[in-house]
Tab-separated table of C-alpha atoms in Angstrom:
chain	number	residue	atom	x	y	z
C	1	MET	CA	-0.007	0.050	-0.071
C	2	GLU	CA	2.879	2.311	0.750
C	3	ARG	CA	4.509	3.944	-2.479
C	4	ARG	CA	6.906	6.958	-2.883
C	5	ALA	CA	5.519	10.496	-3.276
C	6	PHE	CA	6.937	12.967	-5.958
C	7	ARG	CA	9.658	14.769	-4.384
C	8	ILE	CA	12.648	17.193	-5.265
C	9	ASN	CA	15.764	17.989	-3.307
C	10	GLY	CA	14.416	21.065	-1.273
C	11	PHE	CA	17.661	22.945	-1.531
C	12	ALA	CA	17.320	23.177	-5.210
C	13	VAL	CA	14.010	24.512	-5.320
C	14	LEU	CA	14.808	26.939	-2.545
C	15	LEU	CA	17.817	28.119	-4.876
C	16	GLY	CA	15.499	28.374	-7.710
C	17	LEU	CA	12.939	30.373	-5.869
C	18	LEU	CA	15.465	32.761	-4.624
C	19	VAL	CA	16.576	33.402	-8.197
C	20	LEU	CA	13.140	33.738	-9.351
C	21	LEU	CA	12.572	36.451	-6.383
C	22	ALA	CA	15.825	38.049	-7.464
C	23	VAL	CA	14.656	38.529	-11.293
C	24	LEU	CA	11.160	39.739	-10.011
C	25	ALA	CA	12.722	42.408	-7.665
C	26	TRP	CA	14.920	43.772	-10.727
C	27	ILE	CA	11.863	43.789	-12.792
C	28	ALA	CA	10.096	45.777	-10.046
C	29	LEU	CA	12.957	48.200	-9.845
C	30	THR	CA	13.585	48.684	-13.499
C	31	GLY	CA	10.202	48.842	-14.693
C	32	GLY	CA	7.200	51.166	-13.810
C	33	GLN	CA	4.669	51.037	-11.261
C	34	VAL	CA	2.512	48.542	-13.075
C	35	ALA	CA	5.584	46.154	-13.438
C	36	MET	CA	6.226	46.624	-9.794
C	37	ILE	CA	2.650	45.666	-8.677
C	38	ALA	CA	2.711	42.478	-11.147
C	39	ALA	CA	6.144	41.593	-9.524
C	40	ALA	CA	4.742	41.736	-6.230
C	41	VAL	CA	1.681	39.938	-7.010
C	42	VAL	CA	3.873	37.003	-8.723
C	43	ALA	CA	6.340	36.908	-5.899
C	44	ALA	CA	3.681	36.241	-3.370
C	45	LEU	CA	2.203	33.723	-5.497
C	46	LEU	CA	5.415	31.974	-5.809
C	47	LEU	CA	5.951	32.241	-1.841
C	48	VAL	CA	2.419	30.665	-1.170
C	49	VAL	CA	2.728	27.964	-3.774
C	50	VAL	CA	6.233	26.931	-3.454
C	51	GLY	CA	6.449	27.442	0.098
C	52	THR	CA	3.585	25.016	1.037
C	53	GLY	CA	5.442	22.188	-0.755
C	54	PHE	CA	8.613	22.104	1.543
C	55	VAL	CA	8.904	19.633	4.258
C	56	VAL	CA	11.765	18.491	6.590
C	57	VAL	CA	12.365	14.767	7.194
C	58	ASN	CA	14.274	13.623	10.101
C	59	PRO	CA	16.453	10.312	9.847
C	60	ASN	CA	14.331	7.021	10.541
C	61	GLU	CA	11.119	9.144	9.825
C	62	ALA	CA	8.716	9.338	7.001
C	63	GLN	CA	6.303	11.936	5.937
C	64	VAL	CA	2.938	10.669	4.717
C	65	VAL	CA	1.674	13.178	1.909
C	66	GLN	CA	-2.077	13.730	1.292
C	67	PHE	CA	-3.753	16.165	-1.299
C	68	LEU	CA	-7.065	16.827	-0.611
C	69	GLY	CA	-7.861	13.864	1.352
C	70	ARG	CA	-6.110	11.605	-1.182
C	71	TYR	CA	-2.910	9.588	-0.068
C	72	VAL	CA	-0.223	10.469	-2.843
C	73	GLY	CA	2.899	8.761	-1.124
C	74	SER	CA	5.558	8.869	1.552
C	75	VAL	CA	8.886	10.556	1.710
C	76	ASN	CA	11.440	8.538	3.569
C	77	ASP	CA	14.710	10.341	2.527
C	78	ALA	CA	16.152	12.457	5.195
C	79	GLY	CA	16.822	16.300	4.730
C	80	LEU	CA	14.729	19.230	3.149
C	81	GLN	CA	12.497	17.787	0.561
C	82	TRP	CA	9.660	19.498	-1.788
C	83	VAL	CA	6.549	17.768	-2.482
C	84	LEU	CA	3.441	18.770	-4.246
C	85	PRO	CA	2.245	22.254	-3.047
C	86	PHE	CA	-0.957	22.467	-1.043
C	87	THR	CA	-0.472	19.147	0.726
C	88	SER	CA	-0.839	17.827	4.358
C	89	LYS	CA	1.933	15.996	5.879
C	90	ARG	CA	2.032	13.502	8.700
C	91	ARG	CA	4.921	12.360	10.515
C	92	ILE	CA	5.545	8.602	11.084
C	93	THR	CA	8.286	7.489	13.185
C	94	LEU	CA	10.302	4.209	11.531
C	95	ARG	CA	12.492	4.002	14.636
C	96	VAL	CA	12.519	0.950	16.772
C	97	ARG	CA	10.219	1.256	19.711
C	98	ASN	CA	9.239	-0.282	23.025
C	99	PHE	CA	5.981	-0.802	24.742
C	100	GLU	CA	5.624	-2.374	28.059
C	101	THR	CA	2.188	-3.557	29.020
C	102	ALA	CA	0.554	-2.800	32.337
C	103	LYS	CA	0.629	-5.781	35.239
C	104	LEU	CA	-2.186	-7.576	34.217
C	105	LYS	CA	-4.391	-10.072	36.568
C	106	VAL	CA	-5.724	-12.952	34.956
C	107	ASN	CA	-6.399	-16.612	35.596
C	108	ASP	CA	-4.043	-18.977	33.770
C	109	ALA	CA	-5.112	-22.346	32.268
C	110	ASP	CA	-5.282	-24.023	35.738
C	111	GLY	CA	-7.877	-21.110	37.061
C	112	SER	CA	-4.881	-19.817	39.328
C	113	PRO	CA	-4.952	-16.023	39.108
C	114	VAL	CA	-1.594	-14.563	37.908
C	115	GLU	CA	0.077	-11.267	37.471
C	116	ILE	CA	1.746	-10.758	33.973
C	117	ALA	CA	3.466	-8.162	32.052
C	118	ALA	CA	5.493	-8.212	28.835
C	119	VAL	CA	7.540	-5.708	26.632
C	120	VAL	CA	6.929	-5.675	22.676
C	121	VAL	CA	9.687	-4.391	20.342
C	122	TYR	CA	8.343	-3.040	17.232
C	123	ARG	CA	8.653	-0.684	14.324
C	124	VAL	CA	6.588	0.558	11.558
C	125	THR	CA	7.380	-0.622	8.115
C	126	ASP	CA	4.322	0.640	6.133
C	127	THR	CA	3.582	4.438	6.801
C	128	ALA	CA	0.413	4.167	4.809
C	129	LYS	CA	-1.188	1.363	6.702
C	130	ALA	CA	0.042	3.063	10.056
C	131	ALA	CA	-1.569	6.347	8.901
C	132	PHE	CA	-4.772	5.113	7.393
C	133	SER	CA	-5.721	1.580	8.313
C	134	VAL	CA	-6.195	2.172	12.149
C	135	ASP	CA	-7.093	5.425	14.078
C	136	ASP	CA	-3.854	5.619	16.097
C	137	TYR	CA	-1.192	2.671	15.533
C	138	GLU	CA	0.214	3.247	18.768
C	139	GLU	CA	-2.903	2.818	20.693
C	140	TYR	CA	-3.653	-0.105	18.491
C	141	ILE	CA	-0.230	-1.857	19.207
C	142	ALA	CA	-0.984	-1.042	23.005
C	143	ILE	CA	-4.604	-2.616	22.990
C	144	GLN	CA	-3.378	-5.911	20.919
C	145	SER	CA	-0.461	-6.287	23.131
C	146	GLU	CA	-2.455	-6.490	26.280
C	147	ALA	CA	-5.051	-8.838	24.408
C	148	ALA	CA	-2.256	-11.185	23.215
C	149	VAL	CA	-0.739	-11.234	26.810
C	150	ARG	CA	-4.164	-12.096	28.374
C	151	HIS	CA	-4.641	-14.709	25.818
C	152	LEU	CA	-1.309	-16.325	26.369
C	153	ALA	CA	-1.905	-16.455	30.396
C	154	THR	CA	-5.062	-18.314	29.900
C	155	SER	CA	-3.864	-20.765	27.485
C	156	HIS	CA	-1.075	-22.094	29.536
C	157	PRO	CA	-0.335	-22.911	33.229
C	158	TYR	CA	1.980	-20.881	35.622
C	159	ASP	CA	4.021	-24.185	36.273
C	160	SER	CA	3.388	-27.131	34.274
C	161	HIS	CA	3.821	-30.551	36.159
C	162	GLU	CA	4.178	-32.664	33.069
C	163	ASP	CA	7.484	-32.053	30.745
C	164	SER	CA	5.473	-32.409	27.768
C	165	ASN	CA	3.271	-29.178	28.732
C	166	THR	CA	4.505	-25.741	27.988
C	167	SER	CA	4.196	-23.302	31.212
C	168	LEU	CA	4.451	-19.477	31.696
C	169	ARG	CA	7.805	-19.935	32.875
C	170	ASP	CA	9.283	-21.542	29.671
C	171	GLY	CA	10.702	-18.258	28.484
C	172	ALA	CA	11.968	-19.096	25.051
C	173	GLU	CA	8.573	-20.955	23.928
C	174	VAL	CA	6.281	-18.558	25.649
C	175	ALA	CA	8.263	-15.449	23.617
C	176	ALA	CA	7.960	-17.137	20.462
C	177	GLU	CA	4.447	-17.929	20.729
C	178	LEU	CA	3.555	-14.356	21.853
C	179	THR	CA	5.705	-12.740	18.969
C	180	THR	CA	3.895	-14.913	16.365
C	181	GLU	CA	0.600	-13.985	17.815
C	182	LEU	CA	1.327	-10.378	17.799
C	183	VAL	CA	2.741	-10.340	14.301
C	184	ASP	CA	-0.579	-11.638	13.173
C	185	ARG	CA	-2.552	-9.041	15.056
C	186	THR	CA	-0.393	-6.139	14.158
C	187	GLU	CA	0.036	-6.700	10.249
C	188	LEU	CA	-3.007	-4.687	9.436
C	189	ALA	CA	-1.435	-1.496	10.787
C	190	GLY	CA	1.823	-2.007	8.877
C	191	VAL	CA	3.703	-2.696	12.018
C	192	GLU	CA	6.451	-5.438	12.497
C	193	VAL	CA	7.078	-6.973	15.725
C	194	LEU	CA	10.463	-7.893	16.447
C	195	GLU	CA	10.323	-9.424	19.768
C	196	ALA	CA	7.954	-9.962	22.724
C	197	ARG	CA	8.969	-11.182	26.134
C	198	ILE	CA	7.206	-11.688	29.398
C	199	THR	CA	8.839	-9.075	31.907
C	200	HIS	CA	6.847	-9.912	35.039
C	201	LEU	CA	5.379	-13.363	35.998
C	202	ALA	CA	4.081	-13.974	39.514
C	203	TYR	CA	0.786	-15.736	41.224
C	204	ALA	CA	-1.495	-13.086	42.530
C	205	PRO	CA	-0.791	-11.776	46.361
C	206	GLU	CA	-4.061	-13.738	47.565
C	207	ILE	CA	-2.512	-17.176	46.641
C	208	ALA	CA	1.034	-16.450	46.602
C	209	GLN	CA	1.880	-17.760	49.932
C	210	ALA	CA	-0.241	-21.024	49.573
C	211	MET	CA	1.355	-21.557	45.892
C	212	LEU	CA	4.946	-21.065	47.457
C	213	VAL	CA	4.070	-23.887	50.336
C	214	ARG	CA	2.701	-26.118	47.288
C	215	GLN	CA	5.987	-25.421	45.485
C	216	GLN	CA	8.218	-26.150	48.348
C	217	ALA	CA	6.175	-29.110	49.079
C	218	ALA	CA	6.696	-30.636	45.576
C	219	GLN	CA	10.534	-29.814	45.703
C	220	VAL	CA	10.828	-31.810	49.123
C	221	VAL	CA	8.749	-34.676	47.424
C	222	ALA	CA	10.885	-34.788	44.422
C	223	ALA	CA	14.068	-34.583	46.779
C	224	ARG	CA	12.918	-37.324	48.991
C	225	THR	CA	12.222	-39.568	45.915
C	226	HIS	CA	15.401	-39.100	44.559
C	227	ILE	CA	17.113	-39.981	48.084
C	228	VAL	CA	14.971	-43.114	48.471
C	229	SER	CA	15.843	-44.332	44.989
C	230	GLY	CA	19.515	-43.723	45.684
C	231	ALA	CA	19.041	-45.563	49.214
C	232	VAL	CA	17.528	-48.620	47.740
C	233	GLY	CA	20.347	-48.868	45.189
C	234	MET	CA	23.109	-48.249	47.897
C	235	VAL	CA	21.278	-51.160	50.179
C	236	GLN	CA	21.056	-53.512	47.229
C	237	LEU	CA	24.551	-52.997	46.376
C	238	ALA	CA	25.817	-53.779	50.055
C	239	LEU	CA	23.890	-56.729	50.325
C	240	ASN	CA	25.078	-58.144	47.023
C	241	ARG	CA	28.652	-57.605	48.053
C	242	LEU	CA	28.315	-58.991	51.421
C	243	ALA	CA	26.867	-62.338	49.805
C	244	GLU	CA	29.532	-62.348	46.769
C	245	GLU	CA	32.652	-61.748	49.172
C	246	GLY	CA	31.202	-64.232	51.699
C	247	VAL	CA	31.903	-61.554	54.740
C	248	VAL	CA	28.811	-62.596	56.627
C	249	GLU	CA	25.546	-64.631	56.184
C	250	LEU	CA	22.437	-63.318	57.220
C	251	ASP	CA	19.166	-64.796	57.287
C	252	GLU	CA	15.752	-63.094	56.018
C	253	GLU	CA	15.023	-61.563	59.326
C	254	ARG	CA	18.477	-60.031	59.950
C	255	LYS	CA	18.329	-58.727	56.218
C	256	ALA	CA	15.293	-56.824	56.769
C	257	GLN	CA	16.720	-55.422	60.007
C	258	MET	CA	19.742	-54.489	58.227
C	259	VAL	CA	17.804	-52.980	55.197
C	260	SER	CA	15.670	-50.958	57.728
C	261	ASN	CA	18.790	-49.878	59.603
C	262	LEU	CA	20.574	-48.674	56.294
C	263	LEU	CA	17.350	-46.893	54.989
C	264	VAL	CA	17.086	-44.985	58.310
C	265	VAL	CA	20.703	-43.798	58.071
C	266	LEU	CA	20.668	-42.879	54.280
C	267	CYS	CA	17.060	-41.477	54.067
C	268	GLY	CA	17.197	-39.511	57.397
C	269	ASP	CA	17.538	-35.817	57.471
C	270	ARG	CA	19.630	-35.727	60.660
C	271	ALA	CA	22.666	-37.268	61.409
C	272	THR	CA	22.691	-40.602	63.181
C	273	GLN	CA	24.324	-41.861	66.263
C	274	PRO	CA	26.196	-45.140	65.609
C	275	VAL	CA	25.751	-47.971	68.243
C	276	VAL	CA	28.536	-50.646	68.494
C	277	ASN	CA	27.008	-53.864	69.263
C	278	ALA	CA	29.850	-55.929	71.226
C	279	GLY	CA	27.685	-59.059	71.761
C	280	SER	CA	26.478	-61.722	69.392
C	281	LEU	CA	24.732	-60.905	66.325
C	282	TYR	CA	21.708	-62.939	67.400
C	283	ALA	CA	21.604	-61.488	71.153
């Protein structure tokens, strides 16, 4: 939709205008009263017509040019430019910009209230769409970003209990999904989303303490499971080595007692106090 507008280097037009004004001034000075009036009228018309065509374009900016409500093109070349006279110009920045959403309170896929916020990095790539497809492309980006973040939060749980599921804490996967959704949402406004990432993620205050206890309990269970698995392996190794090397022969009751003692020692969360048995094994 964007196209280049007709333009001429503004300094060249300004130089030509000065030359014409100098010629008109010479005619006015050397001619009679009629020539002076005619030269003044022509000079005024030149200033009005030519002067309305000048526009200054800053680096990484564009000017959207309209003539009587009709889009005639965009000027992206930095510097002083001259376009069609009697046209209106609208400045559109082409710089890379950041937008950070507010902290939104939404329910995740498990129904738990969470607080989430994101930052969106974008730039305008089509000035015509940015100017005419939406009322205000900056406001459009802000609303669509918040809508995409809300949709993302309701699609995934805060913390997944299965490795195959994506949670909101999986930064790379969540950022890629958010970026893809925003690219689809903002294409209409002529905006390219370069990156979108979660900047704030936390449980809502009313359940934060309960969820902290839950997470701690899950970590304790996982740690205990790992300890027990290792302890069972160590007990089995000890019994096998004792039997293979013939150090001592134990009946099933003594094996069970030994297994119980070893598991208590290996799985306990406190240091054990050893007891030396100086008597018979069966005493």
